[in-house]
Tab-separated table of C-alpha atoms and ligand atoms in Angstrom:
chain	number	residue	atom	x	y	z
V	1247	MET	CA	25.171	-39.028	-9.409
V	1248	SER	CA	28.504	-38.695	-7.643
V	1249	GLN	CA	29.165	-40.466	-4.363
V	1250	ASN	CA	29.242	-37.057	-2.656
V	1251	SER	CA	25.945	-35.834	-3.992
V	1252	HIS	CA	24.344	-39.191	-3.224
V	1253	GLN	CA	25.575	-38.952	0.356
V	1254	LEU	CA	24.411	-35.343	0.632
V	1255	ARG	CA	20.931	-36.301	-0.529
V	1256	SER	CA	20.735	-39.002	2.119
V	1257	ILE	CA	21.884	-36.542	4.778
V	1258	VAL	CA	19.279	-33.981	3.740
V	1259	ARG	CA	16.504	-36.598	3.613
V	1260	ALA	CA	17.435	-37.852	7.059
V	1261	ALA	CA	17.570	-34.279	8.407
V	1262	ALA	CA	14.138	-33.525	6.947
V	1263	ALA	CA	12.706	-36.673	8.515
V	1264	ASP	CA	14.317	-35.789	11.876
V	1265	ALA	CA	12.791	-32.316	11.667
V	1266	GLY	CA	9.389	-33.971	11.235
V	1267	PHE	CA	8.754	-33.433	7.530
V	1268	ASP	CA	6.664	-36.086	5.795
V	1269	ILE	CA	8.376	-35.811	2.437
V	1270	CYS	CA	11.476	-34.216	1.009
V	1271	GLY	CA	12.803	-33.985	-2.537
V	1272	MET	CA	15.765	-32.332	-4.199
V	1273	VAL	CA	16.372	-31.048	-7.680
V	1274	ASN	CA	18.954	-28.928	-9.406
V	1275	VAL	CA	17.879	-25.460	-10.477
V	1276	ARG	CA	16.470	-25.584	-13.992
V	1277	GLU	CA	14.469	-23.394	-16.295
V	1278	LEU	CA	10.701	-23.798	-16.193
V	1279	GLN	CA	9.188	-26.048	-18.820
V	1280	SER	CA	7.667	-23.961	-21.593
V	1281	ARG	CA	4.103	-24.946	-20.596
V	1282	GLU	CA	4.629	-23.517	-17.104
V	1283	LEU	CA	6.596	-20.492	-18.246
V	1284	GLU	CA	4.028	-19.467	-20.823
V	1285	TYR	CA	1.183	-20.144	-18.458
V	1286	PHE	CA	2.688	-17.990	-15.743
V	1287	SER	CA	3.096	-14.943	-18.009
V	1288	SER	CA	-0.348	-15.301	-19.533
V	1289	TRP	CA	-1.876	-15.876	-16.084
V	1290	ILE	CA	-0.402	-12.607	-14.844
V	1291	ALA	CA	-1.263	-10.750	-18.067
V	1292	GLY	CA	-4.860	-11.961	-17.745
V	1293	GLY	CA	-5.136	-10.225	-14.367
V	1294	ASN	CA	-5.736	-13.537	-12.566
V	1295	ALA	CA	-3.551	-12.523	-9.629
V	1296	GLY	CA	-6.002	-9.771	-8.671
V	1297	GLU	CA	-4.518	-7.581	-5.947
V	1298	MET	CA	-1.669	-10.026	-5.205
V	1299	THR	CA	0.806	-7.767	-6.970
V	1300	TYR	CA	3.726	-9.465	-5.191
V	1301	LEU	CA	3.278	-12.323	-7.693
V	1302	GLU	CA	4.260	-9.909	-10.464
V	1303	ALA	CA	7.537	-8.847	-8.809
V	1304	ARG	CA	10.328	-8.241	-11.325
V	1305	ASN	CA	14.091	-8.147	-10.922
V	1306	GLU	CA	16.321	-5.198	-11.844
V	1307	ASN	CA	16.273	-6.335	-15.487
V	1308	GLY	CA	12.501	-6.233	-15.610
V	1309	HIS	CA	12.035	-10.032	-15.663
V	1310	PHE	CA	9.411	-11.808	-13.561
V	1311	LYS	CA	11.241	-13.168	-10.531
V	1312	ARG	CA	8.960	-16.189	-10.421
V	1313	ALA	CA	9.630	-17.132	-14.031
V	1314	SER	CA	13.157	-18.335	-13.277
V	1315	MET	CA	15.414	-19.007	-10.309
V	1316	GLN	CA	18.059	-17.104	-12.248
V	1317	ASN	CA	15.890	-13.981	-12.005
V	1318	ALA	CA	15.246	-14.264	-8.282
V	1319	LEU	CA	18.238	-15.998	-6.690
V	1320	PRO	CA	21.013	-16.127	-9.320
V	1321	TRP	CA	23.377	-17.852	-6.885
V	1322	ALA	CA	21.030	-20.803	-6.266
V	1323	ARG	CA	22.076	-24.185	-7.683
V	1324	SER	CA	19.738	-26.656	-6.012
V	1325	VAL	CA	16.306	-26.673	-4.454
V	1326	ILE	CA	15.209	-28.749	-1.482
V	1327	ILE	CA	11.459	-29.076	-1.099
V	1328	CYS	CA	10.070	-30.290	2.207
V	1329	ALA	CA	6.395	-30.852	2.908
V	1330	LEU	CA	4.258	-31.537	5.929
V	1331	ASN	CA	0.746	-32.941	6.028
V	1332	TYR	CA	-1.728	-30.680	7.871
V	1333	ASN	CA	-4.694	-33.015	7.711
V	1334	THR	CA	-5.802	-33.697	11.262
V	1335	GLY	CA	-8.927	-35.671	10.585
V	1336	GLY	CA	-12.126	-34.084	11.801
V	1337	GLU	CA	-14.954	-32.869	9.669
V	1338	ARG	CA	-14.574	-31.727	6.084
V	1339	SER	CA	-15.964	-28.431	4.858
V	1340	VAL	CA	-18.297	-30.165	2.424
V	1341	GLU	CA	-19.785	-32.290	5.218
V	1342	VAL	CA	-20.796	-29.358	7.404
V	1343	ALA	CA	-21.806	-26.873	4.717
V	1344	HIS	CA	-25.431	-27.157	5.905
V	1345	GLU	CA	-24.496	-25.565	9.240
V	1346	LYS	CA	-25.052	-22.089	7.894
V	1347	SER	CA	-24.864	-20.221	11.182
V	1348	ARG	CA	-21.332	-21.478	11.725
V	1349	GLY	CA	-18.335	-20.291	9.747
V	1350	TRP	CA	-15.611	-22.253	7.996
V	1351	ILE	CA	-11.977	-21.568	8.766
V	1352	SER	CA	-9.640	-23.506	6.530
V	1353	ARG	CA	-8.165	-26.640	8.025
V	1354	TYR	CA	-4.619	-25.367	7.681
V	1355	ALA	CA	-5.415	-22.633	10.223
V	1356	TRP	CA	-6.845	-24.841	12.988
V	1357	GLY	CA	-3.586	-25.407	14.841
V	1358	ARG	CA	-2.223	-23.457	17.790
V	1359	LYS	CA	0.637	-22.088	15.698
V	1360	ASP	CA	0.949	-20.431	12.313
V	1361	TYR	CA	2.158	-23.043	9.813
V	1362	HIS	CA	4.667	-20.514	8.436
V	1363	ASP	CA	6.447	-20.535	11.820
V	1364	VAL	CA	6.153	-24.303	12.278
V	1365	LEU	CA	7.623	-25.081	8.864
V	1366	LEU	CA	10.282	-22.387	9.010
V	1367	GLY	CA	11.576	-23.812	12.304
V	1368	LYS	CA	11.873	-27.231	10.709
V	1369	LEU	CA	13.504	-25.874	7.557
V	1370	ARG	CA	16.091	-24.063	9.676
V	1371	GLN	CA	16.868	-27.395	11.318
V	1372	VAL	CA	17.533	-28.990	7.923
V	1373	GLU	CA	19.535	-25.931	6.866
V	1374	GLY	CA	21.658	-26.228	10.018
V	1375	VAL	CA	22.497	-29.875	9.278
V	1376	LEU	CA	23.448	-28.977	5.721
V	1377	HIS	CA	25.741	-26.164	6.835
V	1378	ARG	CA	27.428	-28.332	9.439
V	1379	HIS	CA	27.952	-31.109	6.920
V	1380	ILE	CA	29.349	-28.818	4.213
V	1381	ALA	CA	31.602	-27.078	6.747
V	1382	ASP	CA	32.970	-30.486	7.821
V	1383	GLU	CA	33.389	-31.836	4.320
V	1384	ASP	CA	34.315	-28.919	2.189
V	1385	ASP	CA	35.981	-25.740	3.367
V	1386	ARG	CA	36.406	-24.312	-0.141
V	1387	ALA	CA	33.100	-22.610	-0.831
V	1388	PRO	CA	30.834	-21.054	1.756
V	1389	LEU	CA	27.343	-22.457	1.493
V	1390	GLN	CA	24.580	-19.953	0.782
V	1391	THR	CA	21.013	-20.956	1.576
V	1392	LYS	CA	17.600	-19.376	1.919
V	1393	CYS	CA	14.463	-20.847	3.497
V	1394	TYR	CA	11.012	-19.936	2.255
V	1395	VAL	CA	7.558	-20.902	3.468
V	1396	ASP	CA	5.323	-19.264	0.858
V	1397	THR	CA	7.353	-16.130	1.239
V	1398	GLY	CA	9.765	-16.273	-1.679
V	1399	PRO	CA	9.454	-15.270	-5.333
V	1400	PHE	CA	9.363	-18.895	-6.236
V	1401	LEU	CA	6.777	-21.314	-7.719
V	1402	GLU	CA	6.820	-23.902	-4.965
V	1403	ARG	CA	4.492	-26.410	-6.626
V	1404	VAL	CA	6.398	-26.363	-9.881
V	1405	TYR	CA	9.650	-27.195	-8.116
V	1406	ALA	CA	7.930	-29.754	-5.895
V	1407	ARG	CA	6.855	-31.492	-9.090
V	1408	TYR	CA	10.349	-31.252	-10.562
V	1409	ALA	CA	11.668	-32.744	-7.316
V	1410	GLY	CA	9.381	-35.712	-7.933
V	1411	LEU	CA	7.058	-35.134	-4.983
V	1412	GLY	CA	3.801	-35.316	-6.884
V	1413	TRP	CA	1.756	-33.956	-9.755
V	1414	VAL	CA	-0.186	-30.717	-10.056
V	1415	GLY	CA	-3.855	-31.665	-10.089
V	1416	LYS	CA	-6.712	-30.018	-11.954
V	1417	ASN	CA	-7.413	-28.055	-8.758
V	1418	THR	CA	-3.877	-26.621	-9.220
V	1419	CYS	CA	-2.671	-28.224	-5.973
V	1420	LEU	CA	0.297	-30.522	-5.748
V	1421	ILE	CA	-0.884	-34.033	-4.950
V	1422	ASN	CA	1.453	-36.443	-3.280
V	1423	ILE	CA	0.680	-40.118	-2.878
V	1424	GLU	CA	2.565	-43.062	-1.496
V	1425	PHE	CA	4.856	-44.358	-4.183
V	1426	PRO	CA	5.061	-48.149	-4.305
V	1427	ASP	CA	8.845	-48.269	-3.937
V	1428	GLY	CA	8.829	-45.667	-1.179
V	1429	SER	CA	10.810	-43.111	-3.151
V	1430	PRO	CA	9.208	-40.636	-5.551
V	1431	GLY	CA	10.430	-40.999	-9.107
V	1432	PRO	CA	11.132	-38.183	-11.546
V	1433	LEU	CA	8.109	-36.181	-12.700
V	1434	PRO	CA	5.287	-38.344	-11.349
V	1435	ALA	CA	2.435	-38.908	-13.773
V	1436	ASP	CA	-0.806	-36.936	-13.608
V	1437	ARG	CA	-3.368	-39.210	-11.957
V	1438	CYS	CA	-6.436	-36.971	-12.248
V	1439	GLY	CA	-7.664	-38.985	-15.202
V	1440	SER	CA	-11.223	-38.126	-16.220
V	1441	CYS	CA	-12.140	-36.858	-12.745
V	1442	THR	CA	-13.524	-33.311	-12.529
V	1443	ARG	CA	-14.827	-33.276	-8.947
V	1444	CYS	CA	-12.827	-30.229	-7.895
V	1445	LEU	CA	-13.896	-28.225	-10.942
V	1446	ASP	CA	-17.553	-29.160	-10.458
V	1447	ALA	CA	-17.587	-28.451	-6.716
V	1448	CYS	CA	-16.052	-24.970	-6.765
V	1449	PRO	CA	-18.851	-22.665	-5.571
V	1450	THR	CA	-17.595	-19.578	-7.422
V	1451	GLN	CA	-16.558	-21.443	-10.590
V	1452	ALA	CA	-13.083	-20.058	-10.119
V	1453	PHE	CA	-11.456	-22.525	-12.506
V	1454	ILE	CA	-11.018	-21.115	-15.995
V	1455	ALA	CA	-10.189	-24.639	-17.171
V	1456	PRO	CA	-8.568	-27.704	-15.602
V	1457	TYR	CA	-5.229	-26.676	-13.973
V	1458	GLN	CA	-6.080	-22.973	-14.330
V	1459	LEU	CA	-7.459	-20.813	-11.569
V	1460	ASP	CA	-8.769	-17.289	-11.701
V	1461	ALA	CA	-7.614	-16.317	-8.224
V	1462	ARG	CA	-9.934	-13.290	-8.210
V	1463	LYS	CA	-12.905	-15.637	-7.921
V	1464	CYS	CA	-11.366	-18.053	-5.421
V	1465	ILE	CA	-12.897	-17.856	-1.928
V	1466	SER	CA	-9.449	-18.300	-0.470
V	1467	TYR	CA	-8.379	-15.091	-2.206
V	1468	LEU	CA	-11.613	-13.257	-1.401
V	1469	THR	CA	-11.510	-14.071	2.311
V	1470	ILE	CA	-7.756	-13.758	2.918
V	1471	GLU	CA	-6.026	-11.628	0.328
V	1472	LYS	CA	-8.714	-9.279	-0.953
V	1473	ARG	CA	-8.949	-6.024	0.958
V	1474	GLY	CA	-11.999	-3.779	0.971
V	1475	SER	CA	-15.173	-4.650	-0.881
V	1476	ILE	CA	-15.883	-8.161	-2.165
V	1477	PRO	CA	-17.587	-8.116	-5.594
V	1478	GLU	CA	-21.310	-8.400	-4.899
V	1479	GLU	CA	-21.954	-11.071	-7.510
V	1480	LEU	CA	-19.542	-13.445	-5.734
V	1481	ARG	CA	-20.824	-12.938	-2.193
V	1482	PRO	CA	-23.824	-15.297	-2.370
V	1483	GLN	CA	-21.574	-18.168	-3.476
V	1484	MET	CA	-19.136	-17.709	-0.612
V	1485	GLY	CA	-21.491	-19.552	1.749
V	1486	ASN	CA	-20.202	-19.658	5.306
V	1487	HIS	CA	-16.511	-19.186	4.512
V	1488	LEU	CA	-14.633	-17.015	6.979
V	1489	PHE	CA	-11.038	-17.770	6.084
V	1490	GLY	CA	-9.762	-19.819	3.142
V	1491	CYS	CA	-11.612	-22.603	1.377
V	1492	ASP	CA	-11.036	-26.369	1.409
V	1493	ILE	CA	-13.698	-27.507	-1.037
V	1494	CYS	CA	-11.569	-28.387	-4.081
V	1495	GLN	CA	-9.253	-30.337	-1.796
V	1496	ASP	CA	-11.986	-31.941	0.318
V	1497	VAL	CA	-13.735	-33.455	-2.698
V	1498	CYS	CA	-10.518	-34.835	-4.197
V	1499	PRO	CA	-10.482	-38.638	-3.973
V	1500	TRP	CA	-6.697	-38.659	-3.574
V	1501	ASN	CA	-6.816	-36.139	-0.752
V	1502	ARG	CA	-9.406	-38.211	1.051
V	1503	LYS	CA	-6.816	-40.904	1.465
V	1504	ALA	CA	-4.454	-38.585	3.354
V	1505	PRO	CA	-3.522	-39.865	6.798
V	1506	ALA	CA	-3.960	-37.634	9.855
V	1507	SER	CA	-0.926	-35.652	10.960
V	1508	THR	CA	0.540	-36.199	14.406
V	1509	GLU	CA	2.233	-32.779	14.400
V	1510	ALA	CA	1.356	-31.280	17.796
V	1511	ASP	CA	1.174	-27.694	16.507
V	1512	PHE	CA	-1.394	-28.656	13.860
V	1513	GLN	CA	-3.850	-30.369	16.200
V	1514	PRO	CA	-7.193	-28.531	16.007
V	1515	THR	CA	-8.032	-25.793	18.477
V	1516	ALA	CA	-11.713	-26.508	19.151
V	1517	GLU	CA	-12.807	-22.843	18.904
V	1518	LEU	CA	-11.427	-22.547	15.381
V	1519	VAL	CA	-13.308	-25.479	13.905
V	1520	ASN	CA	-16.600	-24.235	12.487
V	1521	PRO	CA	-17.071	-21.377	14.999
V	1522	PRO	CA	-20.489	-19.711	15.465
V	1523	LEU	CA	-20.616	-16.647	13.205
V	1524	GLU	CA	-21.821	-14.336	15.960
V	1525	GLN	CA	-18.679	-15.085	17.978
V	1526	ILE	CA	-16.402	-14.031	15.148
V	1527	ALA	CA	-18.485	-10.957	14.320
V	1528	GLU	CA	-18.445	-9.680	17.892
V	1529	LEU	CA	-14.677	-9.987	18.457
V	1530	THR	CA	-13.049	-6.760	19.556
V	1531	GLN	CA	-9.785	-5.722	17.946
V	1532	ARG	CA	-7.952	-6.736	21.102
V	1533	GLN	CA	-9.638	-10.167	21.223
V	1534	PHE	CA	-8.835	-10.682	17.533
V	1535	GLN	CA	-5.176	-10.039	18.249
V	1536	GLU	CA	-5.174	-12.364	21.254
V	1537	VAL	CA	-6.985	-15.232	19.531
V	1538	PHE	CA	-5.127	-15.058	16.219
V	1539	ARG	CA	-1.694	-13.771	17.265
V	1540	HIS	CA	-0.091	-17.120	16.405
V	1541	SER	CA	-2.494	-18.040	13.620
V	1542	PRO	CA	-2.401	-17.496	9.844
V	1543	VAL	CA	-5.900	-15.992	10.247
V	1544	LYS	CA	-4.264	-12.693	11.212
V	1545	ARG	CA	-3.503	-12.216	7.503
V	1546	ALA	CA	-7.187	-11.514	6.841
V	1547	LYS	CA	-6.938	-8.650	9.343
V	1548	TYR	CA	-9.604	-7.637	11.859
V	1549	SER	CA	-11.589	-5.732	9.276
V	1550	GLY	CA	-11.459	-8.568	6.720
V	1551	LEU	CA	-12.562	-11.299	9.128
V	1552	ARG	CA	-15.575	-9.301	10.343
V	1553	ARG	CA	-16.425	-8.385	6.742
V	1554	ASN	CA	-16.352	-12.118	5.900
V	1555	ALA	CA	-18.526	-12.890	8.937
V	1556	ALA	CA	-21.083	-10.345	7.714
V	1557	VAL	CA	-21.215	-12.005	4.281
V	1558	ALA	CA	-21.600	-15.457	5.867
V	1559	MET	CA	-24.397	-14.180	8.131
V	1560	GLY	CA	-26.168	-12.802	5.073
V	1561	ASN	CA	-25.766	-16.097	3.260
V	1562	SER	CA	-27.212	-17.993	6.237
V	1563	GLY	CA	-30.526	-16.201	5.712
V	1564	ASP	CA	-31.033	-16.551	9.459
V	1565	PRO	CA	-33.047	-13.700	11.035
V	1566	LYS	CA	-31.335	-14.290	14.388
V	1567	PHE	CA	-28.373	-12.319	13.011
V	1568	VAL	CA	-30.440	-9.208	12.244
V	1569	PRO	CA	-29.786	-7.306	15.532
V	1570	GLN	CA	-26.026	-7.949	15.317
V	1571	LEU	CA	-25.937	-7.008	11.635
V	1572	GLN	CA	-27.880	-3.804	12.338
V	1573	GLN	CA	-25.132	-2.798	14.749
V	1574	MET	CA	-22.451	-3.765	12.254
V	1575	ALA	CA	-24.241	-1.754	9.558
V	1576	VAL	CA	-23.220	1.436	11.386
V	1577	ASP	CA	-19.720	0.168	12.238
V	1578	GLU	CA	-16.908	2.696	12.027
V	1579	ASP	CA	-15.233	0.376	9.516
V	1580	ASP	CA	-16.905	1.317	6.221
V	1581	TYR	CA	-16.327	-2.101	4.678
V	1582	VAL	CA	-17.794	-4.009	7.616
V	1583	ALA	CA	-20.759	-1.636	7.526
V	1584	GLU	CA	-21.316	-2.022	3.775
V	1585	HIS	CA	-21.159	-5.842	3.877
V	1586	ALA	CA	-23.483	-5.894	6.904
V	1587	ARG	CA	-26.046	-3.812	4.995
V	1588	TRP	CA	-25.777	-6.254	2.105
V	1589	ALA	CA	-26.252	-9.145	4.547
V	1590	LEU	CA	-29.396	-7.548	5.988
V	1591	GLU	CA	-30.814	-7.328	2.473
V	1592	GLN	CA	-30.117	-11.024	1.915
V	1593	ILE	CA	-31.880	-12.008	5.106
V	1594	ALA	CA	-34.837	-9.795	4.222
V	1595	LYS	CA	-35.148	-11.345	0.744
V	1596	PRO	CA	-36.771	-14.718	1.591
V	1597	ALA	CA	-39.155	-12.934	3.958
V	1598	LEU	CA	-40.225	-10.649	1.123
V	1599	THR	CA	-40.730	-13.598	-1.227
V	1600	GLU	CA	-42.785	-15.380	1.423
V	1601	GLU	CA	-44.871	-12.254	1.991
V	1602	VAL	CA	-45.586	-11.929	-1.715
V	1603	SER	CA	-46.602	-15.564	-2.058
V	1604	LEU	CA	-48.875	-15.301	1.007
V	1605	ARG	CA	-50.533	-12.194	-0.442
V	1606	GLU	CA	-51.045	-13.967	-3.732
V	1607	LYS	CA	-52.995	-16.793	-2.086
V	1608	PRO	CA	-56.784	-16.477	-2.654
O	374	B12	C1	-0.821	-16.913	-4.551
O	374	B12	C2	-1.167	-18.194	-3.854
O	374	B12	C3	-2.524	-18.503	-3.729
O	374	B12	C4	-3.604	-17.745	-4.469
O	374	B12	C5	-3.609	-18.245	-5.939
O	374	B12	C6	-3.635	-19.765	-6.063
O	374	B12	C7	-3.179	-20.306	-7.414
O	374	B12	N1	-3.670	-21.476	-7.748
O	374	B12	O1	-2.391	-19.685	-8.100
O	374	B12	C8	-4.856	-18.098	-3.629
O	374	B12	C9	-5.040	-17.034	-2.550
O	374	B12	C10	-6.173	-18.218	-4.423
O	374	B12	C11	-4.415	-19.393	-2.983
O	374	B12	C12	-5.294	-20.344	-2.500
O	374	B12	C13	-4.895	-21.532	-1.913
O	374	B12	N2	-3.645	-21.881	-1.580
O	374	B12	CO1	-2.067	-20.856	-2.086
O	374	B12	N3	-0.460	-20.086	-2.611
O	374	B12	C14	-0.171	-19.048	-3.330
O	374	B12	C15	1.362	-18.879	-3.489
O	374	B12	C16	1.833	-17.825	-2.483
O	374	B12	C17	1.810	-18.557	-4.899
O	374	B12	C18	1.147	-19.436	-5.988
O	374	B12	C19	1.431	-18.906	-7.352
O	374	B12	O2	2.552	-18.521	-7.639
O	374	B12	N4	0.398	-18.881	-8.215
O	374	B12	C20	0.569	-18.490	-9.591
O	374	B12	C21	0.192	-19.674	-10.464
O	374	B12	C22	0.349	-19.288	-11.934
O	374	B12	O3	1.140	-20.664	-10.144
O	374	B12	P1	0.760	-22.168	-9.729
O	374	B12	O4	-0.657	-22.233	-9.306
O	374	B12	O5	1.782	-22.677	-8.795
O	374	B12	O6	0.793	-22.820	-11.142
O	374	B12	C23	1.975	-23.336	-11.735
O	374	B12	C24	1.878	-24.837	-11.985
O	374	B12	O7	0.700	-25.345	-11.434
O	374	B12	C25	1.979	-24.974	-13.482
O	374	B12	N5	1.309	-26.091	-14.080
O	374	B12	C26	1.596	-27.329	-13.671
O	374	B12	N6	0.957	-28.197	-14.399
O	374	B12	C27	0.204	-27.537	-15.296
O	374	B12	C28	-0.643	-28.013	-16.298
O	374	B12	C29	-1.279	-27.101	-17.143
O	374	B12	C30	-2.185	-27.614	-18.233
O	374	B12	C31	-1.080	-25.703	-16.940
O	374	B12	C32	-1.789	-24.721	-17.808
O	374	B12	C33	-0.233	-25.244	-15.901
O	374	B12	C34	0.421	-26.179	-15.095
O	374	B12	O8	1.828	-23.708	-14.071
O	374	B12	C35	2.029	-22.697	-13.114
O	374	B12	C36	3.284	-21.943	-13.354
O	374	B12	O9	3.172	-21.213	-14.494
O	374	B12	C37	1.853	-20.326	-3.091
O	374	B12	C38	3.233	-20.383	-2.426
O	374	B12	C39	4.328	-20.285	-3.462
O	374	B12	N7	5.258	-19.379	-3.241
O	374	B12	O10	4.321	-20.988	-4.441
O	374	B12	C40	0.720	-20.823	-2.160
O	374	B12	C41	0.335	-22.309	-2.236
O	374	B12	C42	0.261	-22.680	-3.686
O	374	B12	N8	-1.005	-22.334	-1.662
O	374	B12	C43	-1.247	-23.392	-0.980
O	374	B12	C44	-2.510	-23.709	-0.415
O	374	B12	C45	-2.538	-24.825	0.614
O	374	B12	C46	-3.666	-23.006	-0.790
O	374	B12	C47	-5.103	-23.318	-0.410
O	374	B12	C48	-5.440	-24.792	-0.352
O	374	B12	C49	-5.398	-22.647	0.944
O	374	B12	C50	-6.830	-22.716	1.428
O	374	B12	N9	-7.272	-23.836	1.976
O	374	B12	O11	-7.556	-21.764	1.319
O	374	B12	C51	-5.888	-22.610	-1.543
O	374	B12	C52	-6.088	-23.549	-2.759
O	374	B12	C53	-6.747	-22.878	-3.902
O	374	B12	C54	-6.292	-23.475	-5.231
O	374	B12	N10	-7.126	-24.308	-5.821
O	374	B12	O12	-5.185	-23.185	-5.682
O	374	B12	C55	-0.053	-24.316	-0.940
O	374	B12	C56	-0.298	-25.473	-1.930
O	374	B12	C57	0.031	-26.836	-1.399
O	374	B12	C58	-0.245	-27.858	-2.479
O	374	B12	N11	-0.265	-29.108	-2.074
O	374	B12	O13	-0.397	-27.562	-3.646
O	374	B12	C59	1.113	-23.350	-1.346
O	374	B12	C60	2.278	-24.012	-2.083
O	374	B12	C61	1.607	-22.682	-0.047
O	374	B12	C62	2.317	-23.635	0.880
O	374	B12	N12	3.642	-23.588	0.894
O	374	B12	O14	1.677	-24.381	1.581
O	374	B12	N13	-3.066	-19.506	-2.962
O	375	SF4	S1	-10.374	-23.055	-2.832
O	375	SF4	FE1	-12.642	-23.041	-2.982
O	375	SF4	S2	-13.160	-21.240	-4.217
O	375	SF4	FE2	-10.939	-21.638	-4.471
O	375	SF4	S3	-10.820	-22.881	-6.307
O	375	SF4	FE3	-10.941	-24.315	-4.594
O	375	SF4	S4	-13.171	-24.740	-4.358
O	375	SF4	FE4	-12.960	-22.920	-5.655
O	376	SF4	S1	-10.656	-33.812	-7.594
O	376	SF4	FE1	-8.480	-34.395	-7.389
O	376	SF4	S2	-8.216	-36.155	-8.773
O	376	SF4	FE2	-10.134	-35.147	-9.331
O	376	SF4	S3	-9.543	-33.734	-10.970
O	376	SF4	FE3	-9.494	-32.577	-9.063
O	376	SF4	S4	-7.378	-32.689	-8.371
O	376	SF4	FE4	-7.634	-34.303	-9.917
């Protein structure tokens, strides 16, 4: 590594730390390893992306943008990956799953601000430092940069791994741990070993195999990305999930060791942690906009969140939701209405079974 590039790396790392990032890695643009390249194409071809058609975006030559940096950003030479811990302590989804009349909103959405905005602000800070440094040091070539928080045609976890920040676990998430010498080495080893906790705990059995997810079955997809009707066979397994799912991360022994973040914008808003289902179901459109204006929850949309609340109410089996569900069953939103009718059937089911068994008694 040249003196210059070494110095630049130190400047970027320091800028990332100043901006509040927990970890930062850098790597030159490279082609995907064949395992990842082949997997991506077959994953798309297998329909695993469901309605997330943006994952299939192609460039003007018809190539998947995500399959290569060359296809998406031909001018890019290096990638800087910055990451921020959003664990804030507090209960885990698997610990409160018995509270069926309350809904689960994923931990990453508990804060007062949308993580996209929080991270983008910090990335812009790092970008600013880089531009100032390059302008001072080198007036030959203008520096071109682009910041993405989820939003680019770019496999973030793959590059995070290439940048040495961690390994991709069997739950398909990038796992970062403290490295003994304080600096991540190249391509950290897979430390999942014989563990299969994430695969075993997934309520919808969304994993095709270790490291492979059928997104169409993932509760995160169903509650956030999927519009319209949720496949009926998956609804009973969605439990009390309103937005996202943390189960395959919550059961991970490595994840359990994560420290709590001190990031002010990520500190939990009490109303978003395990809220009563009736409160979510009765939100008006205006209240939804007010409560979730600065939250990633807005991605589920008003219709989607109430649809999810109806499913969770049905899964609770609790008759106290019947009056509210009866109202929702004639909602002007056809999808809310259809899921509410399904929920009413679920609540009626145990009662029917009980009735039958009572009648059968001599
Ligand atoms: C689409 C998407 C989803 C989809 C699909 C998820 C998926 N696993 O593909 C859905 C909606 C289901 C989803 C859910 C979640 N997501 Co999401 N999601 C994305 C997004 C926008 C694109 C991911 C993508 O391209 N998927 C396509 C598949 C093919 O790519 P991949 O999973 O990255 O897989 C590559 C490597 O893992 C690699 N690979 C590496 N090793 C190995 C080993 C083997 C044997 C094989 C076969 C492959 C393989 O192969 C693949 C490339 O071909 C990214 C942001 C981004 N731009 O990258 C966030 C992102 C991946 N999501 C994120 C998060 C936090 C989540 C949730 C935890 C949110 C929640 N609590 O509900 C869940 C976790 C569910 C899960 N187990 O993955 C984070 C992940 C952070 C991390 N530490 O990994 C990201 C990076 C967003 C961010 N910037 O914070 N997500
Ligand atoms: S996020 Fe939930 S539904 Fe999705 S793979 Fe993980 S455990 Fe399964
Ligand atoms: S629970 Fe964690 S350590 Fe275990 S297999 Fe899944 S990702 Fe790997």
